[in-house]
Amino acid sequence: TVGAESVDEFFQEVPDELRFKDKMDLPEPFLSEYALKRHVEGLLSKNRAAGECLNFLGAGCYQHHVPAVCDEINRRAEFLTAYAGEPYDDHGRFQTLFEYASMMGELLNMDVVNVPTYDGYQATATALRMAARLTGRPQALICGSIATGRLAKIRDYCRPVMQIELLGYDAATGQLDLNALRAAISNQTAAVYFENPSYLGFIETQGREISQISHRHGAISVVGVDPISLGVLTPPADYGADIVCGDIQPLGMHMQYGGGQAGFIATRDEEKYVMEYPSRLFGIAPTSVPGEYGFGDVAYDRTSFARREKGKEWVGTAAAYAMTRLTKIEGVRAPLFDAPHFQEFVVNFDGTGKSVAQINAALLERGIFGGKDLSAEFPALGQSALYCLTEIHSKDDIDQLTGAVKEVIA
């Protein structure tokens, strides 16, 4: 088919000194589908799934309840495609994307929302690249409480156009160090990026001040946000954010071992922002048929959204109860930061004399996934772990966790 008489001829363009000559150390192939199936099932049986245990892991990928309707829609051929699909065979897809963007815009109090990016990490990196193009500047300032994985993605994607500098944060409250921001920002700064809630779970209460400092120096304020939190927290647009980004995984997507997720980017409906989106925007416009409207891949004009309803008081109650219970255990401090929190918080175990790795291993023996070990990511925090509680956690779950922690550190 390709015109080669042999495998060697097919690879003749590869220099001989670069070719691998030895035999690869690979297992013998399976000779039947059933044998392969048995082998894969054996590997999978070694896993411990979140559904089998009591899970307190979060750190960017969250175990929320996913309504059945979400799975039903995601299984439809219009959405379950190898890539983007086309309107000719995906009837209604464009309308759905327009409605998604409209509802996200209402939630975020922004005008323009793109089609989903690959994930929230990609959305963050793309938002910073947009800021670099908008300002023509070569620097971005980022709060140091960011996840190392997200930071690695940003550095990799933004390396060709901008330098990334980390800003310190208050050891007691976790809040961004405003003096460090004032000292670092200059007329070379394209963007200032922070998250609310932060990766370490606390709520950044200085959002307006951070945005004001950014704007005074001509920089763009970029804020990463968990969309679920906007039921109770003020949207970043209201405290000066120019670009808002994040993950949509909490809005009805399973954790899926961290894969198959999606992210969003949102801005005001201003031409300078709209023209820098590297992804598709959907709108509604008249067609060639009088009185008919269609949904298409355009930049749309939408300037006014209704205000969100007031958040319900139960949101965050589980996390607050867990912090109250855990901090009563001798040697345990929860939360580590003296700041408001949403659904995640840092628990410090320095006073127990045990490492997070030891504690988590013992919890796993009891069918509990403990919080994410932060000792390698944030050594300055000591033996600390990031715990997450969502609507799936009951009072009994929290009591079970605290009882297990008491046993483990005794």
JSON list of C-alpha atoms in Angstrom, two decimals, residues 129-334:
[
{"chain": "A", "resi": 129, "resn": "ARG", "atom": "CA", "xyz": [-1.04, 33.35, 26.20]},
{"chain": "A", "resi": 130, "resn": "MET", "atom": "CA", "xyz": [-4.04, 35.54, 25.33]},
{"chain": "A", "resi": 131, "resn": "ALA", "atom": "CA", "xyz": [-2.82, 38.11, 27.87]},
{"chain": "A", "resi": 132, "resn": "ALA", "atom": "CA", "xyz": [0.65, 38.06, 26.30]},
{"chain": "A", "resi": 133, "resn": "ARG", "atom": "CA", "xyz": [-0.80, 38.80, 22.87]},
{"chain": "A", "resi": 134, "resn": "LEU", "atom": "CA", "xyz": [-3.12, 41.50, 24.21]},
{"chain": "A", "resi": 135, "resn": "THR", "atom": "CA", "xyz": [-0.36, 43.40, 25.99]},
{"chain": "A", "resi": 136, "resn": "GLY", "atom": "CA", "xyz": [2.74, 42.46, 24.02]},
{"chain": "A", "resi": 137, "resn": "ARG", "atom": "CA", "xyz": [4.52, 41.92, 27.34]},
{"chain": "A", "resi": 138, "resn": "PRO", "atom": "CA", "xyz": [6.83, 39.04, 28.30]},
{"chain": "A", "resi": 139, "resn": "GLN", "atom": "CA", "xyz": [6.03, 38.31, 31.96]},
{"chain": "A", "resi": 140, "resn": "ALA", "atom": "CA", "xyz": [3.28, 36.69, 34.05]},
{"chain": "A", "resi": 141, "resn": "LEU", "atom": "CA", "xyz": [3.06, 36.77, 37.85]},
{"chain": "A", "resi": 142, "resn": "ILE", "atom": "CA", "xyz": [1.44, 33.77, 39.52]},
{"chain": "A", "resi": 143, "resn": "CYS", "atom": "CA", "xyz": [0.50, 33.11, 43.14]},
{"chain": "A", "resi": 144, "resn": "GLY", "atom": "CA", "xyz": [2.84, 30.49, 44.60]},
{"chain": "A", "resi": 145, "resn": "SER", "atom": "CA", "xyz": [0.01, 28.38, 46.04]},
{"chain": "A", "resi": 146, "resn": "ILE", "atom": "CA", "xyz": [-0.69, 27.00, 42.55]},
{"chain": "A", "resi": 147, "resn": "ALA", "atom": "CA", "xyz": [-0.65, 23.23, 41.85]},
{"chain": "A", "resi": 148, "resn": "THR", "atom": "CA", "xyz": [2.71, 22.07, 40.52]},
{"chain": "A", "resi": 149, "resn": "GLY", "atom": "CA", "xyz": [1.00, 20.26, 37.64]},
{"chain": "A", "resi": 150, "resn": "ARG", "atom": "CA", "xyz": [-0.81, 23.39, 36.50]},
{"chain": "A", "resi": 151, "resn": "LEU", "atom": "CA", "xyz": [2.38, 25.42, 36.86]},
{"chain": "A", "resi": 152, "resn": "ALA", "atom": "CA", "xyz": [4.28, 22.91, 34.72]},
{"chain": "A", "resi": 153, "resn": "LYS", "atom": "CA", "xyz": [1.61, 23.17, 32.01]},
{"chain": "A", "resi": 154, "resn": "ILE", "atom": "CA", "xyz": [1.75, 26.97, 32.09]},
{"chain": "A", "resi": 155, "resn": "ARG", "atom": "CA", "xyz": [5.53, 27.04, 31.84]},
{"chain": "A", "resi": 156, "resn": "ASP", "atom": "CA", "xyz": [5.57, 24.56, 28.99]},
{"chain": "A", "resi": 157, "resn": "TYR", "atom": "CA", "xyz": [2.87, 26.32, 26.97]},
{"chain": "A", "resi": 158, "resn": "CYS", "atom": "CA", "xyz": [3.96, 29.89, 27.68]},
{"chain": "A", "resi": 159, "resn": "ARG", "atom": "CA", "xyz": [7.73, 29.41, 27.40]},
{"chain": "A", "resi": 160, "resn": "PRO", "atom": "CA", "xyz": [7.97, 30.83, 23.85]},
{"chain": "A", "resi": 161, "resn": "VAL", "atom": "CA", "xyz": [6.33, 34.15, 24.76]},
{"chain": "A", "resi": 162, "resn": "MET", "atom": "CA", "xyz": [6.67, 34.90, 28.46]},
{"chain": "A", "resi": 163, "resn": "GLN", "atom": "CA", "xyz": [8.57, 34.30, 31.67]},
{"chain": "A", "resi": 164, "resn": "ILE", "atom": "CA", "xyz": [6.68, 32.93, 34.67]},
{"chain": "A", "resi": 165, "resn": "GLU", "atom": "CA", "xyz": [7.44, 34.31, 38.13]},
{"chain": "A", "resi": 166, "resn": "LEU", "atom": "CA", "xyz": [5.92, 33.04, 41.38]},
{"chain": "A", "resi": 167, "resn": "LEU", "atom": "CA", "xyz": [4.67, 35.34, 44.13]},
{"chain": "A", "resi": 168, "resn": "GLY", "atom": "CA", "xyz": [4.81, 34.48, 47.81]},
{"chain": "A", "resi": 169, "resn": "TYR", "atom": "CA", "xyz": [1.78, 33.99, 50.02]},
{"chain": "A", "resi": 170, "resn": "ASP", "atom": "CA", "xyz": [1.12, 34.56, 53.71]},
{"chain": "A", "resi": 171, "resn": "ALA", "atom": "CA", "xyz": [2.13, 31.51, 55.75]},
{"chain": "A", "resi": 172, "resn": "ALA", "atom": "CA", "xyz": [-0.70, 32.07, 58.24]},
{"chain": "A", "resi": 173, "resn": "THR", "atom": "CA", "xyz": [-3.63, 32.90, 55.95]},
{"chain": "A", "resi": 174, "resn": "GLY", "atom": "CA", "xyz": [-2.51, 31.70, 52.52]},
{"chain": "A", "resi": 175, "resn": "GLN", "atom": "CA", "xyz": [-3.45, 35.07, 51.01]},
{"chain": "A", "resi": 176, "resn": "LEU", "atom": "CA", "xyz": [-1.32, 36.46, 48.20]},
{"chain": "A", "resi": 177, "resn": "ASP", "atom": "CA", "xyz": [1.46, 38.74, 49.47]},
{"chain": "A", "resi": 178, "resn": "LEU", "atom": "CA", "xyz": [0.39, 42.13, 48.11]},
{"chain": "A", "resi": 179, "resn": "ASN", "atom": "CA", "xyz": [3.75, 43.70, 48.91]},
{"chain": "A", "resi": 180, "resn": "ALA", "atom": "CA", "xyz": [5.47, 41.02, 46.84]},
{"chain": "A", "resi": 181, "resn": "LEU", "atom": "CA", "xyz": [3.03, 41.74, 44.02]},
{"chain": "A", "resi": 182, "resn": "ARG", "atom": "CA", "xyz": [3.71, 45.48, 44.16]},
{"chain": "A", "resi": 183, "resn": "ALA", "atom": "CA", "xyz": [7.46, 44.84, 44.11]},
{"chain": "A", "resi": 184, "resn": "ALA", "atom": "CA", "xyz": [7.37, 42.39, 41.20]},
{"chain": "A", "resi": 185, "resn": "ILE", "atom": "CA", "xyz": [4.84, 43.97, 38.84]},
{"chain": "A", "resi": 186, "resn": "SER", "atom": "CA", "xyz": [6.11, 46.35, 36.15]},
{"chain": "A", "resi": 187, "resn": "ASN", "atom": "CA", "xyz": [5.38, 47.63, 32.67]},
{"chain": "A", "resi": 188, "resn": "GLN", "atom": "CA", "xyz": [6.67, 44.26, 31.43]},
{"chain": "A", "resi": 189, "resn": "THR", "atom": "CA", "xyz": [3.93, 42.30, 33.22]},
{"chain": "A", "resi": 190, "resn": "ALA", "atom": "CA", "xyz": [1.26, 40.91, 30.90]},
{"chain": "A", "resi": 191, "resn": "ALA", "atom": "CA", "xyz": [-0.89, 39.18, 33.52]},
{"chain": "A", "resi": 192, "resn": "VAL", "atom": "CA", "xyz": [-1.35, 38.42, 37.19]},
{"chain": "A", "resi": 193, "resn": "TYR", "atom": "CA", "xyz": [-2.91, 35.01, 37.82]},
{"chain": "A", "resi": 194, "resn": "PHE", "atom": "CA", "xyz": [-4.46, 33.73, 41.04]},
{"chain": "A", "resi": 195, "resn": "GLU", "atom": "CA", "xyz": [-7.12, 31.17, 41.94]},
{"chain": "A", "resi": 196, "resn": "ASN", "atom": "CA", "xyz": [-10.29, 31.48, 43.99]},
{"chain": "A", "resi": 197, "resn": "PRO", "atom": "CA", "xyz": [-10.73, 29.14, 45.77]},
{"chain": "A", "resi": 198, "resn": "SER", "atom": "CA", "xyz": [-7.02, 28.40, 45.72]},
{"chain": "A", "resi": 199, "resn": "TYR", "atom": "CA", "xyz": [-5.43, 25.02, 45.08]},
{"chain": "A", "resi": 200, "resn": "LEU", "atom": "CA", "xyz": [-4.85, 24.76, 48.84]},
{"chain": "A", "resi": 201, "resn": "GLY", "atom": "CA", "xyz": [-8.54, 25.29, 49.53]},
{"chain": "A", "resi": 202, "resn": "PHE", "atom": "CA", "xyz": [-8.68, 28.76, 51.06]},
{"chain": "A", "resi": 203, "resn": "ILE", "atom": "CA", "xyz": [-10.64, 31.65, 49.57]},
{"chain": "A", "resi": 204, "resn": "GLU", "atom": "CA", "xyz": [-8.57, 34.61, 48.33]},
{"chain": "A", "resi": 205, "resn": "THR", "atom": "CA", "xyz": [-10.26, 37.63, 49.92]},
{"chain": "A", "resi": 206, "resn": "GLN", "atom": "CA", "xyz": [-8.05, 40.23, 48.23]},
{"chain": "A", "resi": 207, "resn": "GLY", "atom": "CA", "xyz": [-9.32, 39.73, 44.69]},
{"chain": "A", "resi": 208, "resn": "ARG", "atom": "CA", "xyz": [-10.31, 43.35, 44.15]},
{"chain": "A", "resi": 209, "resn": "GLU", "atom": "CA", "xyz": [-6.97, 44.68, 45.41]},
{"chain": "A", "resi": 210, "resn": "ILE", "atom": "CA", "xyz": [-5.03, 42.23, 43.21]},
{"chain": "A", "resi": 211, "resn": "SER", "atom": "CA", "xyz": [-7.01, 43.28, 40.13]},
{"chain": "A", "resi": 212, "resn": "GLN", "atom": "CA", "xyz": [-6.59, 46.97, 40.94]},
{"chain": "A", "resi": 213, "resn": "ILE", "atom": "CA", "xyz": [-2.81, 46.62, 41.28]},
{"chain": "A", "resi": 214, "resn": "SER", "atom": "CA", "xyz": [-2.73, 44.71, 37.99]},
{"chain": "A", "resi": 215, "resn": "HIS", "atom": "CA", "xyz": [-4.74, 47.34, 36.14]},
{"chain": "A", "resi": 216, "resn": "ARG", "atom": "CA", "xyz": [-2.67, 50.23, 37.50]},
{"chain": "A", "resi": 217, "resn": "HIS", "atom": "CA", "xyz": [0.32, 48.72, 35.70]},
{"chain": "A", "resi": 218, "resn": "GLY", "atom": "CA", "xyz": [-1.60, 47.87, 32.52]},
{"chain": "A", "resi": 219, "resn": "ALA", "atom": "CA", "xyz": [-1.59, 44.14, 33.26]},
{"chain": "A", "resi": 220, "resn": "ILE", "atom": "CA", "xyz": [-4.51, 41.77, 32.81]},
{"chain": "A", "resi": 221, "resn": "SER", "atom": "CA", "xyz": [-6.12, 40.11, 35.83]},
{"chain": "A", "resi": 222, "resn": "VAL", "atom": "CA", "xyz": [-6.61, 36.39, 35.16]},
{"chain": "A", "resi": 223, "resn": "VAL", "atom": "CA", "xyz": [-8.52, 34.33, 37.74]},
{"chain": "A", "resi": 224, "resn": "GLY", "atom": "CA", "xyz": [-8.93, 30.57, 37.95]},
{"chain": "A", "resi": 225, "resn": "VAL", "atom": "CA", "xyz": [-12.21, 29.51, 39.53]},
{"chain": "A", "resi": 226, "resn": "ASP", "atom": "CA", "xyz": [-14.20, 26.40, 40.43]},
{"chain": "A", "resi": 227, "resn": "PRO", "atom": "CA", "xyz": [-17.60, 27.02, 38.79]},
{"chain": "A", "resi": 228, "resn": "ILE", "atom": "CA", "xyz": [-19.38, 25.10, 41.54]},
{"chain": "A", "resi": 229, "resn": "SER", "atom": "CA", "xyz": [-18.20, 27.72, 44.06]},
{"chain": "A", "resi": 230, "resn": "LEU", "atom": "CA", "xyz": [-20.04, 30.50, 42.23]},
{"chain": "A", "resi": 231, "resn": "GLY", "atom": "CA", "xyz": [-23.30, 29.43, 43.80]},
{"chain": "A", "resi": 232, "resn": "VAL", "atom": "CA", "xyz": [-22.05, 31.11, 46.97]},
{"chain": "A", "resi": 233, "resn": "LEU", "atom": "CA", "xyz": [-19.02, 33.20, 46.00]},
{"chain": "A", "resi": 234, "resn": "THR", "atom": "CA", "xyz": [-18.87, 36.44, 44.03]},
{"chain": "A", "resi": 235, "resn": "PRO", "atom": "CA", "xyz": [-17.82, 35.80, 40.41]},
{"chain": "A", "resi": 236, "resn": "PRO", "atom": "CA", "xyz": [-14.30, 37.06, 39.59]},
{"chain": "A", "resi": 237, "resn": "ALA", "atom": "CA", "xyz": [-15.72, 39.52, 37.05]},
{"chain": "A", "resi": 238, "resn": "ASP", "atom": "CA", "xyz": [-17.25, 41.45, 39.95]},
{"chain": "A", "resi": 239, "resn": "TYR", "atom": "CA", "xyz": [-13.86, 42.07, 41.56]},
{"chain": "A", "resi": 240, "resn": "GLY", "atom": "CA", "xyz": [-12.03, 43.06, 38.40]},
{"chain": "A", "resi": 241, "resn": "ALA", "atom": "CA", "xyz": [-11.03, 39.89, 36.57]},
{"chain": "A", "resi": 242, "resn": "ASP", "atom": "CA", "xyz": [-10.47, 40.41, 32.84]},
{"chain": "A", "resi": 243, "resn": "ILE", "atom": "CA", "xyz": [-10.16, 36.72, 31.94]},
{"chain": "A", "resi": 244, "resn": "VAL", "atom": "CA", "xyz": [-11.68, 33.88, 33.96]},
{"chain": "A", "resi": 245, "resn": "CYS", "atom": "CA", "xyz": [-10.74, 30.24, 33.41]},
{"chain": "A", "resi": 246, "resn": "GLY", "atom": "CA", "xyz": [-11.09, 26.84, 35.04]},
{"chain": "A", "resi": 247, "resn": "ASP", "atom": "CA", "xyz": [-12.37, 23.26, 34.83]},
{"chain": "A", "resi": 248, "resn": "ILE", "atom": "CA", "xyz": [-15.92, 22.22, 34.03]},
{"chain": "A", "resi": 249, "resn": "GLN", "atom": "CA", "xyz": [-15.33, 18.73, 35.44]},
{"chain": "A", "resi": 250, "resn": "PRO", "atom": "CA", "xyz": [-17.35, 19.57, 38.59]},
{"chain": "A", "resi": 251, "resn": "LEU", "atom": "CA", "xyz": [-20.41, 20.33, 36.41]},
{"chain": "A", "resi": 252, "resn": "GLY", "atom": "CA", "xyz": [-21.48, 16.75, 35.72]},
{"chain": "A", "resi": 253, "resn": "MET", "atom": "CA", "xyz": [-18.35, 14.90, 34.62]},
{"chain": "A", "resi": 254, "resn": "HIS", "atom": "CA", "xyz": [-16.89, 11.83, 36.28]},
{"chain": "A", "resi": 255, "resn": "MET", "atom": "CA", "xyz": [-13.29, 11.89, 37.52]},
{"chain": "A", "resi": 256, "resn": "GLN", "atom": "CA", "xyz": [-12.24, 9.34, 34.89]},
{"chain": "A", "resi": 257, "resn": "TYR", "atom": "CA", "xyz": [-8.74, 8.99, 36.37]},
{"chain": "A", "resi": 258, "resn": "GLY", "atom": "CA", "xyz": [-8.08, 12.62, 35.46]},
{"chain": "A", "resi": 259, "resn": "GLY", "atom": "CA", "xyz": [-8.69, 12.15, 31.73]},
{"chain": "A", "resi": 260, "resn": "GLY", "atom": "CA", "xyz": [-11.48, 13.16, 29.39]},
{"chain": "A", "resi": 261, "resn": "GLN", "atom": "CA", "xyz": [-12.08, 16.49, 31.10]},
{"chain": "A", "resi": 262, "resn": "ALA", "atom": "CA", "xyz": [-12.71, 20.02, 29.81]},
{"chain": "A", "resi": 263, "resn": "GLY", "atom": "CA", "xyz": [-11.97, 23.65, 30.66]},
{"chain": "A", "resi": 264, "resn": "PHE", "atom": "CA", "xyz": [-13.42, 27.10, 29.96]},
{"chain": "A", "resi": 265, "resn": "ILE", "atom": "CA", "xyz": [-12.24, 30.64, 29.23]},
{"chain": "A", "resi": 266, "resn": "ALA", "atom": "CA", "xyz": [-14.50, 33.67, 29.65]},
{"chain": "A", "resi": 267, "resn": "THR", "atom": "CA", "xyz": [-14.13, 37.42, 29.01]},
{"chain": "A", "resi": 268, "resn": "ARG", "atom": "CA", "xyz": [-16.18, 40.54, 28.50]},
{"chain": "A", "resi": 269, "resn": "ASP", "atom": "CA", "xyz": [-17.67, 41.17, 25.06]},
{"chain": "A", "resi": 270, "resn": "GLU", "atom": "CA", "xyz": [-14.89, 43.48, 23.90]},
{"chain": "A", "resi": 271, "resn": "GLU", "atom": "CA", "xyz": [-13.28, 43.10, 20.50]},
{"chain": "A", "resi": 272, "resn": "LYS", "atom": "CA", "xyz": [-9.73, 43.07, 21.86]},
{"chain": "A", "resi": 273, "resn": "TYR", "atom": "CA", "xyz": [-10.54, 39.97, 23.94]},
{"chain": "A", "resi": 274, "resn": "VAL", "atom": "CA", "xyz": [-12.76, 38.22, 21.42]},
{"chain": "A", "resi": 275, "resn": "MET", "atom": "CA", "xyz": [-10.14, 38.46, 18.69]},
{"chain": "A", "resi": 276, "resn": "GLU", "atom": "CA", "xyz": [-7.56, 36.68, 20.86]},
{"chain": "A", "resi": 277, "resn": "TYR", "atom": "CA", "xyz": [-9.60, 33.54, 21.54]},
{"chain": "A", "resi": 278, "resn": "PRO", "atom": "CA", "xyz": [-7.79, 30.60, 19.89]},
{"chain": "A", "resi": 279, "resn": "SER", "atom": "CA", "xyz": [-10.92, 28.45, 20.12]},
{"chain": "A", "resi": 280, "resn": "ARG", "atom": "CA", "xyz": [-14.43, 28.50, 18.73]},
{"chain": "A", "resi": 281, "resn": "LEU", "atom": "CA", "xyz": [-17.23, 30.80, 19.87]},
{"chain": "A", "resi": 282, "resn": "PHE", "atom": "CA", "xyz": [-20.88, 30.10, 19.14]},
{"chain": "A", "resi": 283, "resn": "GLY", "atom": "CA", "xyz": [-23.69, 32.55, 18.56]},
{"chain": "A", "resi": 284, "resn": "ILE", "atom": "CA", "xyz": [-27.16, 32.95, 17.12]},
{"chain": "A", "resi": 285, "resn": "ALA", "atom": "CA", "xyz": [-27.85, 34.92, 13.93]},
{"chain": "A", "resi": 286, "resn": "PRO", "atom": "CA", "xyz": [-30.48, 35.28, 11.16]},
{"chain": "A", "resi": 287, "resn": "THR", "atom": "CA", "xyz": [-30.22, 32.83, 8.27]},
{"chain": "A", "resi": 288, "resn": "SER", "atom": "CA", "xyz": [-31.03, 33.42, 4.60]},
{"chain": "A", "resi": 289, "resn": "VAL", "atom": "CA", "xyz": [-34.62, 32.40, 5.35]},
{"chain": "A", "resi": 290, "resn": "PRO", "atom": "CA", "xyz": [-36.72, 35.34, 6.62]},
{"chain": "A", "resi": 291, "resn": "GLY", "atom": "CA", "xyz": [-37.69, 34.90, 10.26]},
{"chain": "A", "resi": 292, "resn": "GLU", "atom": "CA", "xyz": [-35.33, 31.96, 10.78]},
{"chain": "A", "resi": 293, "resn": "TYR", "atom": "CA", "xyz": [-32.39, 31.94, 13.17]},
{"chain": "A", "resi": 294, "resn": "GLY", "atom": "CA", "xyz": [-29.44, 29.60, 13.29]},
{"chain": "A", "resi": 295, "resn": "PHE", "atom": "CA", "xyz": [-26.66, 28.76, 15.70]},
{"chain": "A", "resi": 296, "resn": "GLY", "atom": "CA", "xyz": [-23.17, 29.09, 14.32]},
{"chain": "A", "resi": 297, "resn": "ASP", "atom": "CA", "xyz": [-19.46, 29.41, 14.94]},
{"chain": "A", "resi": 298, "resn": "VAL", "atom": "CA", "xyz": [-19.32, 33.18, 15.41]},
{"chain": "A", "resi": 299, "resn": "ALA", "atom": "CA", "xyz": [-18.43, 35.80, 18.01]},
{"chain": "A", "resi": 300, "resn": "TYR", "atom": "CA", "xyz": [-21.70, 36.81, 19.57]},
{"chain": "A", "resi": 301, "resn": "ASP", "atom": "CA", "xyz": [-22.85, 39.99, 21.25]},
{"chain": "A", "resi": 302, "resn": "ARG", "atom": "CA", "xyz": [-24.39, 39.33, 24.65]},
{"chain": "A", "resi": 303, "resn": "THR", "atom": "CA", "xyz": [-24.08, 42.06, 27.23]},
{"chain": "A", "resi": 304, "resn": "SER", "atom": "CA", "xyz": [-26.49, 41.42, 30.06]},
{"chain": "A", "resi": 305, "resn": "PHE", "atom": "CA", "xyz": [-27.07, 38.43, 32.31]},
{"chain": "A", "resi": 306, "resn": "ALA", "atom": "CA", "xyz": [-29.38, 37.94, 35.23]},
{"chain": "A", "resi": 307, "resn": "ARG", "atom": "CA", "xyz": [-27.88, 37.81, 38.69]},
{"chain": "A", "resi": 308, "resn": "ARG", "atom": "CA", "xyz": [-27.38, 34.38, 40.26]},
{"chain": "A", "resi": 309, "resn": "GLU", "atom": "CA", "xyz": [-29.61, 33.30, 43.10]},
{"chain": "A", "resi": 310, "resn": "LYS", "atom": "CA", "xyz": [-28.25, 33.51, 46.60]},
{"chain": "A", "resi": 311, "resn": "GLY", "atom": "CA", "xyz": [-26.24, 30.46, 47.58]},
{"chain": "A", "resi": 312, "resn": "LYS", "atom": "CA", "xyz": [-27.72, 27.92, 49.95]},
{"chain": "A", "resi": 313, "resn": "GLU", "atom": "CA", "xyz": [-26.34, 27.80, 53.46]},
{"chain": "A", "resi": 314, "resn": "TRP", "atom": "CA", "xyz": [-25.53, 24.09, 53.32]},
{"chain": "A", "resi": 315, "resn": "VAL", "atom": "CA", "xyz": [-22.75, 24.59, 50.78]},
{"chain": "A", "resi": 316, "resn": "GLY", "atom": "CA", "xyz": [-19.45, 24.27, 52.61]},
{"chain": "A", "resi": 317, "resn": "THR", "atom": "CA", "xyz": [-21.05, 22.95, 55.80]},
{"chain": "A", "resi": 318, "resn": "ALA", "atom": "CA", "xyz": [-19.46, 19.51, 55.39]},
{"chain": "A", "resi": 319, "resn": "ALA", "atom": "CA", "xyz": [-15.98, 21.00, 55.12]},
{"chain": "A", "resi": 320, "resn": "ALA", "atom": "CA", "xyz": [-16.60, 23.23, 58.14]},
{"chain": "A", "resi": 321, "resn": "TYR", "atom": "CA", "xyz": [-17.79, 20.26, 60.22]},
{"chain": "A", "resi": 322, "resn": "ALA", "atom": "CA", "xyz": [-14.80, 18.17, 59.14]},
{"chain": "A", "resi": 323, "resn": "MET", "atom": "CA", "xyz": [-12.36, 20.93, 60.11]},
{"chain": "A", "resi": 324, "resn": "THR", "atom": "CA", "xyz": [-14.03, 21.25, 63.51]},
{"chain": "A", "resi": 325, "resn": "ARG", "atom": "CA", "xyz": [-13.79, 17.51, 64.17]},
{"chain": "A", "resi": 326, "resn": "LEU", "atom": "CA", "xyz": [-10.26, 17.01, 62.85]},
{"chain": "A", "resi": 327, "resn": "THR", "atom": "CA", "xyz": [-8.69, 19.93, 64.71]},
{"chain": "A", "resi": 328, "resn": "LYS", "atom": "CA", "xyz": [-9.88, 18.44, 68.02]},
{"chain": "A", "resi": 329, "resn": "ILE", "atom": "CA", "xyz": [-7.59, 15.45, 67.48]},
{"chain": "A", "resi": 330, "resn": "GLU", "atom": "CA", "xyz": [-4.33, 15.87, 69.37]},
{"chain": "A", "resi": 331, "resn": "GLY", "atom": "CA", "xyz": [-1.47, 16.81, 67.05]},
{"chain": "A", "resi": 332, "resn": "VAL", "atom": "CA", "xyz": [-3.78, 17.67, 64.13]},
{"chain": "A", "resi": 333, "resn": "ARG", "atom": "CA", "xyz": [-4.35, 21.21, 62.86]},
{"chain": "A", "resi": 334, "resn": "ALA", "atom": "CA", "xyz": [-7.29, 21.87, 60.54]}
]
